Short mmCIF file of C-alpha atoms in Angstrom, two decimals:
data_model
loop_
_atom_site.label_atom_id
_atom_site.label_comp_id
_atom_site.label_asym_id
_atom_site.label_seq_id
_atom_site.Cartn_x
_atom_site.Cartn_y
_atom_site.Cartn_z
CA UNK A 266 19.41 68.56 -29.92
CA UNK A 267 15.97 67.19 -29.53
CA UNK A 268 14.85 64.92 -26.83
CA UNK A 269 11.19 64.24 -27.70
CA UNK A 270 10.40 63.59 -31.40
CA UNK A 271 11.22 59.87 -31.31
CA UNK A 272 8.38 59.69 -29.14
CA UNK A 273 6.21 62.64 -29.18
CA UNK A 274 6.43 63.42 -33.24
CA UNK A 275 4.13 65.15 -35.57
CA UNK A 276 4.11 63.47 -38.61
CA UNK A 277 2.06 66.12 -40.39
CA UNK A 278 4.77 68.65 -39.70
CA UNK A 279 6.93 69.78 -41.91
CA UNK A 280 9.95 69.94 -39.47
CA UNK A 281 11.07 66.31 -39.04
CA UNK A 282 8.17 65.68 -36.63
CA UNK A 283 10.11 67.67 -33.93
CA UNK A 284 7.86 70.59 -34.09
CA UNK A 285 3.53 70.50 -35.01
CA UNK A 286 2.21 72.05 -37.88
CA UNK A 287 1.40 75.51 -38.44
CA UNK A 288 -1.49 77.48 -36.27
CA UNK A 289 -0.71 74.51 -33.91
CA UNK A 290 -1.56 75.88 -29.55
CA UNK A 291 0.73 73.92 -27.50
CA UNK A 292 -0.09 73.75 -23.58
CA UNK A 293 2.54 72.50 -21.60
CA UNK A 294 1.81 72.09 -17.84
CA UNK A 295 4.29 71.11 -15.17
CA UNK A 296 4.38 70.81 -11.28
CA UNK A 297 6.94 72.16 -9.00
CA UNK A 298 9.02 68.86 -8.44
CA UNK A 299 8.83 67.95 -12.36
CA UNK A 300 9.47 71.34 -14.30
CA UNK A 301 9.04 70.67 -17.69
CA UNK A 302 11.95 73.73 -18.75
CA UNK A 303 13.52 70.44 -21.06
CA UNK A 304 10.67 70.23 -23.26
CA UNK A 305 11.06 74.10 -23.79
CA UNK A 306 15.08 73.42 -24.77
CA UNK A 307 13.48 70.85 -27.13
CA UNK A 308 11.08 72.96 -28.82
CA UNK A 309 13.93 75.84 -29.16
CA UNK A 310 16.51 73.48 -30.30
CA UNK A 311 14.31 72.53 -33.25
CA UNK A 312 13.10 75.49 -34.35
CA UNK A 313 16.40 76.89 -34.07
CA UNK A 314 18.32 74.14 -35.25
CA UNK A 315 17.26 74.08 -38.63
CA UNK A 316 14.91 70.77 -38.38
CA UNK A 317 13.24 70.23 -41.99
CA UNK A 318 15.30 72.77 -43.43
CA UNK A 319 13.10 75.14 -41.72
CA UNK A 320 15.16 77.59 -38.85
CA UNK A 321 12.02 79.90 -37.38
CA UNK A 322 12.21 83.06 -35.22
CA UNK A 323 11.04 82.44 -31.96
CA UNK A 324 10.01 85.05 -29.03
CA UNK A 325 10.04 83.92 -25.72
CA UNK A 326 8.02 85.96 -22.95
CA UNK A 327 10.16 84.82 -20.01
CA UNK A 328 7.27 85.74 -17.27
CA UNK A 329 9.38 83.29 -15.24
CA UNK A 330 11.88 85.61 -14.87
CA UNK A 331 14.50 82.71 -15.85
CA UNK A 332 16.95 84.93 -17.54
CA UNK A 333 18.49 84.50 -21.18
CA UNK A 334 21.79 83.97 -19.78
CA UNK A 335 20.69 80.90 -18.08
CA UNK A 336 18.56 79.58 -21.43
CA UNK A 337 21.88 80.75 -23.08
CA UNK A 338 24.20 78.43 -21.26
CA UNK A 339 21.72 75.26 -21.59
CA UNK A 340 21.39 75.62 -24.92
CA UNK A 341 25.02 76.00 -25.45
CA UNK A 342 25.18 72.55 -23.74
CA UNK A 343 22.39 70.67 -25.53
CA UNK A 344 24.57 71.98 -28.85
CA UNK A 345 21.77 74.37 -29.89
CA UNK A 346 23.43 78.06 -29.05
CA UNK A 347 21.52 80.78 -28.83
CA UNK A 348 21.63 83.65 -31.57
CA UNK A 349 23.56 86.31 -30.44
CA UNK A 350 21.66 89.16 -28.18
CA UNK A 351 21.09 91.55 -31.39
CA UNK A 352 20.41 89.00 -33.75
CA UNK A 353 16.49 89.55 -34.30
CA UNK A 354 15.88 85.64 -34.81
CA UNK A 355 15.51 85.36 -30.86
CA UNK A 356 13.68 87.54 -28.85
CA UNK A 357 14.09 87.24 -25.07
CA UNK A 358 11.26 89.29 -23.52
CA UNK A 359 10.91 89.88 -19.63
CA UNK A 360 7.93 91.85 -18.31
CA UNK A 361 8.88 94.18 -15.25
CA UNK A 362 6.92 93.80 -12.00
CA UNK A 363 8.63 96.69 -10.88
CA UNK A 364 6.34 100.08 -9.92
CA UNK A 365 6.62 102.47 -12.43
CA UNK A 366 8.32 105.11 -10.32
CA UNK A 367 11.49 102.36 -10.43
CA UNK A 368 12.96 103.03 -13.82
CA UNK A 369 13.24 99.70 -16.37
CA UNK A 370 15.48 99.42 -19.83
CA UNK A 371 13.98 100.55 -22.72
CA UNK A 372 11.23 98.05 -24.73
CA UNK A 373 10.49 96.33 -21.21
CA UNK A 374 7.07 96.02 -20.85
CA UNK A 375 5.45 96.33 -17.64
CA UNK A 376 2.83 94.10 -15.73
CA UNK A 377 0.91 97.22 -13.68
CA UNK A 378 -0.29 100.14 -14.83
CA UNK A 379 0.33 103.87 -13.53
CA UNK A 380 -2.73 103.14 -11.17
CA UNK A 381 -1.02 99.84 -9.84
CA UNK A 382 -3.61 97.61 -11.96
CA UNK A 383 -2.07 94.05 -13.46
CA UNK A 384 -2.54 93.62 -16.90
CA UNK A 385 -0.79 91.91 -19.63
CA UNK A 386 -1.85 95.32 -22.34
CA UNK A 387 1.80 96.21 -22.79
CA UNK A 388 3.23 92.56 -22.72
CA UNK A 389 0.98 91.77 -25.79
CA UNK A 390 2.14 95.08 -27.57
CA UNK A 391 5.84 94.06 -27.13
CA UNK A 392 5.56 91.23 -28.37
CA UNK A 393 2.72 90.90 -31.22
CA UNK A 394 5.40 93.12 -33.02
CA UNK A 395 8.57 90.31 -33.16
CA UNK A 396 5.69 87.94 -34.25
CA UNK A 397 7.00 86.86 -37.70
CA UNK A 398 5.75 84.00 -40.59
CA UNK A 399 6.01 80.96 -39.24
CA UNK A 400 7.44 81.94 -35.88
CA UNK A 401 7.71 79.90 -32.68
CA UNK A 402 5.96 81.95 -29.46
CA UNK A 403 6.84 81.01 -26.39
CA UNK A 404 4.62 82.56 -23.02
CA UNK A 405 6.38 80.99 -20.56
CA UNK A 406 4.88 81.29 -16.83
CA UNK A 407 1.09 81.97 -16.80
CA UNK A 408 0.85 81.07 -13.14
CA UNK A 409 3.54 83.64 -12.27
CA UNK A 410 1.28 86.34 -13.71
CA UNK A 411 -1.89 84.78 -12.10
CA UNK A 412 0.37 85.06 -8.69
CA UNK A 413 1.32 88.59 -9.42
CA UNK A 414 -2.62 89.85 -9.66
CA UNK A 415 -3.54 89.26 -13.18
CA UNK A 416 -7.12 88.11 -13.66
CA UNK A 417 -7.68 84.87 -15.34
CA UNK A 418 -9.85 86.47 -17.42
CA UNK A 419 -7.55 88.67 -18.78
CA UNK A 420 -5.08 85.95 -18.70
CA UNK A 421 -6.81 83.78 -20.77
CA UNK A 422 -7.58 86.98 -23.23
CA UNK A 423 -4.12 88.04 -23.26
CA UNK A 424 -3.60 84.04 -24.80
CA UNK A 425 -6.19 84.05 -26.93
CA UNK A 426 -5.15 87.15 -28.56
CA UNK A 427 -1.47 86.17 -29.26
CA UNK A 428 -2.91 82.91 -30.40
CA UNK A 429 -4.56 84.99 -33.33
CA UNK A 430 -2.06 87.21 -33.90
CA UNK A 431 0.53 83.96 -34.44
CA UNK A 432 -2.12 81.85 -36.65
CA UNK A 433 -2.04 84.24 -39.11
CA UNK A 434 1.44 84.45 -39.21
CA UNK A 435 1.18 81.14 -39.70
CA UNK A 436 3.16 79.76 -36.48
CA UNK A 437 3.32 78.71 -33.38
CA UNK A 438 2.12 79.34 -30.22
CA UNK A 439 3.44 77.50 -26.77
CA UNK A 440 2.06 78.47 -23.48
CA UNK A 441 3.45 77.32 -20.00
CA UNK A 442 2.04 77.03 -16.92
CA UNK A 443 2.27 74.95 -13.21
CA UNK A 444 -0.62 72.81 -12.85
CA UNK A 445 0.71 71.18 -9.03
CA UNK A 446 -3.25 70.85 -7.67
CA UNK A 447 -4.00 68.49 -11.20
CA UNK A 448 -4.67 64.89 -9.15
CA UNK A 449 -2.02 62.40 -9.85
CA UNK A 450 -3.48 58.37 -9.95
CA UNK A 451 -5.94 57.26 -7.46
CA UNK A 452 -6.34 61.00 -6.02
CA UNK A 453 -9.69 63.20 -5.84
CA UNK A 454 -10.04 65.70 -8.32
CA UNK A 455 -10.91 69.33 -6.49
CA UNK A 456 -10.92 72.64 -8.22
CA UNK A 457 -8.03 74.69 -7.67
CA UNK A 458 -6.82 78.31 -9.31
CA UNK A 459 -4.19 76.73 -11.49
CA UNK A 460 -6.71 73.89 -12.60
CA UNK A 461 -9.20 76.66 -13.96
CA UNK A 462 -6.57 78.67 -15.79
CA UNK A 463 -5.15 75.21 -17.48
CA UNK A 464 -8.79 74.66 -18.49
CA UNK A 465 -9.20 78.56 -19.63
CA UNK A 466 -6.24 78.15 -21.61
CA UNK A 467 -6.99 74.61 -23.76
CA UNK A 468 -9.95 76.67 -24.98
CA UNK A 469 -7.88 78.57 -26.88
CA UNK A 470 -7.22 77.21 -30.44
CA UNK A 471 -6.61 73.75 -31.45
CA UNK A 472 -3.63 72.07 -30.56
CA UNK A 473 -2.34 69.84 -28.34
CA UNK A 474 -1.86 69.50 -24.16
CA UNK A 475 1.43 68.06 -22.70
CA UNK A 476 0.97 66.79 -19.05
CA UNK A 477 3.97 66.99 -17.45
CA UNK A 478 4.21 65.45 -13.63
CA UNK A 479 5.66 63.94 -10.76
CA UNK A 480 5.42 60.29 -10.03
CA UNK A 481 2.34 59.79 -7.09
CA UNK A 482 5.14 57.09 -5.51
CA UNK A 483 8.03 59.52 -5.36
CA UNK A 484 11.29 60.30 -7.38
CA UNK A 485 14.30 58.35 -8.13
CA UNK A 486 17.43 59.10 -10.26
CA UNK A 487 16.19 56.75 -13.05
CA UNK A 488 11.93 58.08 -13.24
CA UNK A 489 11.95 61.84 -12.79
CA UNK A 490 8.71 62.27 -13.97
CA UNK A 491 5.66 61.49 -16.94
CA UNK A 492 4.51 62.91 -19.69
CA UNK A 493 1.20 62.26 -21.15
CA UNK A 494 0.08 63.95 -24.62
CA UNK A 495 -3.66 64.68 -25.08
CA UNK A 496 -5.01 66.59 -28.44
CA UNK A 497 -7.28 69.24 -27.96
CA UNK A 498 -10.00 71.93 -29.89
CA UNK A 499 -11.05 69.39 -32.47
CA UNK A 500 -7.53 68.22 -32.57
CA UNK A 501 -7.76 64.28 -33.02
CA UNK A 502 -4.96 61.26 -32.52
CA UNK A 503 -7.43 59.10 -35.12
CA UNK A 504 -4.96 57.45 -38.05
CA UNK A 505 -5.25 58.89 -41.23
CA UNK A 506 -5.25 57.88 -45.03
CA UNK A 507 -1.03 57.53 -44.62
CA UNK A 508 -1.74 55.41 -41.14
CA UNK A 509 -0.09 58.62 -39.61
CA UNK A 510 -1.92 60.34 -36.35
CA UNK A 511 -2.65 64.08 -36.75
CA UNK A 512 -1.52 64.98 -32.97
CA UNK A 513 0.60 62.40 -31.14
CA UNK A 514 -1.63 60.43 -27.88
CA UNK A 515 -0.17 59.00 -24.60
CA UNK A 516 -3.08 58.80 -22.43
CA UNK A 517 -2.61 59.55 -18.51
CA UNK A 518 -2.75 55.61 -17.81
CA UNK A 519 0.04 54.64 -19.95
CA UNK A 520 2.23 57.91 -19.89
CA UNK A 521 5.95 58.13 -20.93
CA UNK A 522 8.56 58.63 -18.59
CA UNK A 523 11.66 60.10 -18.40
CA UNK A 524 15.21 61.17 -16.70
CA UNK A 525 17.35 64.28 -16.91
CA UNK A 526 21.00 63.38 -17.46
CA UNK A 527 24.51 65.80 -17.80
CA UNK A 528 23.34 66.63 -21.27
CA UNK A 529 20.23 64.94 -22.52
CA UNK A 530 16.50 63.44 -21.22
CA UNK A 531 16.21 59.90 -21.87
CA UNK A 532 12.23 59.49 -22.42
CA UNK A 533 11.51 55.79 -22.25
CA UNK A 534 8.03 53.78 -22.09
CA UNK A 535 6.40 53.22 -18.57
CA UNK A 536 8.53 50.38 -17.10
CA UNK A 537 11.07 50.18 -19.35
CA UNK A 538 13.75 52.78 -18.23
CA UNK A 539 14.96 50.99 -14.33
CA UNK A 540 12.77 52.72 -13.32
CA UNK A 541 10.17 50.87 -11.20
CA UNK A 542 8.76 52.76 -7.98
#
């Protein structure tokens, strides 16, 4: 199941909208009291769920440390199940923060090195080989690395090389990453670590920037939160010759909203969903 593409399409796609085109960088940022884990379960469902005719791989780098037993029951729920564990169309990858004298399964690559240096070497290695044509790549959890130690440098080098390594494979790249210190309405703008690796991070490739965040007047059970969708790298929203946009827009001012229910997200225009705070 998909919760976005009636409202966040890509006409130039050729997956039903739900998913962009090929080569396509997706940055999706999120604050602590509006996670933005649905629009993940969106993006799997589709490119699991056959949209277009088209069912992808996809790797996810859980750097969140979620688990694919919890991913496994949502997306059980949403009607999208997971493949099975040693089916090789989903790869569920979870670095190890562990020391290197604590032993980890086999193929788990490690954040620190043997002289207790962070870097995101051996992540990359794992998984640049399950990258696959036309492939969905999820790195899910920048922050968490940038909280473990990891430069932002070598952050934003460790993205920019999977970035390459999935355009010429011809798919996709998502990256994830909690953005809490990004100013909501009528607040002062002041540099923060997780602003600079956001900005780090929409230099890489072309694509397109989902804002995800927490209403500046508080929460409710019909508003959880906004999204706002913002093109970036040369990416435009301008019509083209078929009146269709090349990367969908919802400025800041006018964002959409939404609200997490048993089994679904209802995503509904500003003002138009109860919601009025």
């Amino acid at each position: 199941m998909t919760f976005l593409t009636s409202h966040l399409s890509f006409p130039s796609s050729s997956t039903s909208g739900a998913l962009p085109p090929p080569k396509t960088h997706v940055v999706l940022s999120d604050t602590l009291n509006s996670p933005a884990q649905f629009v993940l379960y969106h993006l799997i469902s589709a490119a699991l769920g056959k949209a277009g005719n088209v069912r992808r791989k996809v790797v996810w780098v859980d750097m969140r440390g979620e688990g694919r037993a919890s991913l496994e029951a949502v997306m059980k729920k949403i009607g999208t199940p997971l493949p099975p564990s040693t089916s090789s169309q989903f790869i569920h990858i979870a670095p190890s923060s562990l020391p290197l004298c604590i032993s980890v399964p086999a193929q788990t690559p490690r954040i620190f090195d043997a002289h207790g240096k962070a870097t995101l070497r051996n992540v990359y290695d794992t998984l640049s080989s399950h990258v696959a044509d036309e492939c969905l790549v999820i790195l899910d959890g920048l922050t968490v690395m940038a909280n473990m130690g990891v430069l932002q440098e070598e952050i934003a080098k460790f993205v920019r090389a999977t970035y390459a390594k999935v355009r010429l494979a011809g798919g996709i790249l998502v990256s994830t990453l909690h953005t809490d210190s990004l100013p909501l309405p009528l607040s002062i703008y002041s540099p923060a670590e997780d602003i600079e690796l956001l900005e780090r991070v929409l230099r890489v490739g072309k694509g397109v920037w989902w804002r995800i965040q927490h209403l500046g007047s508080g929460r409710s059970g019909d508003v959880m939160g906004e999204i706002s969708s913002h093109p970036f790298g040369g990416m435009t929203a301008s019509a083209q010759d078929d009146g269709k946009e090349d990367m969908p827009f919802v400025p800041r001012s006018k964002p959409l909203q939404y609200r997490l229910e048993t089994s679904t997200v209802k995503v509904f225009a500003k003002g138009t969903g109860r919601g009025f705070l």
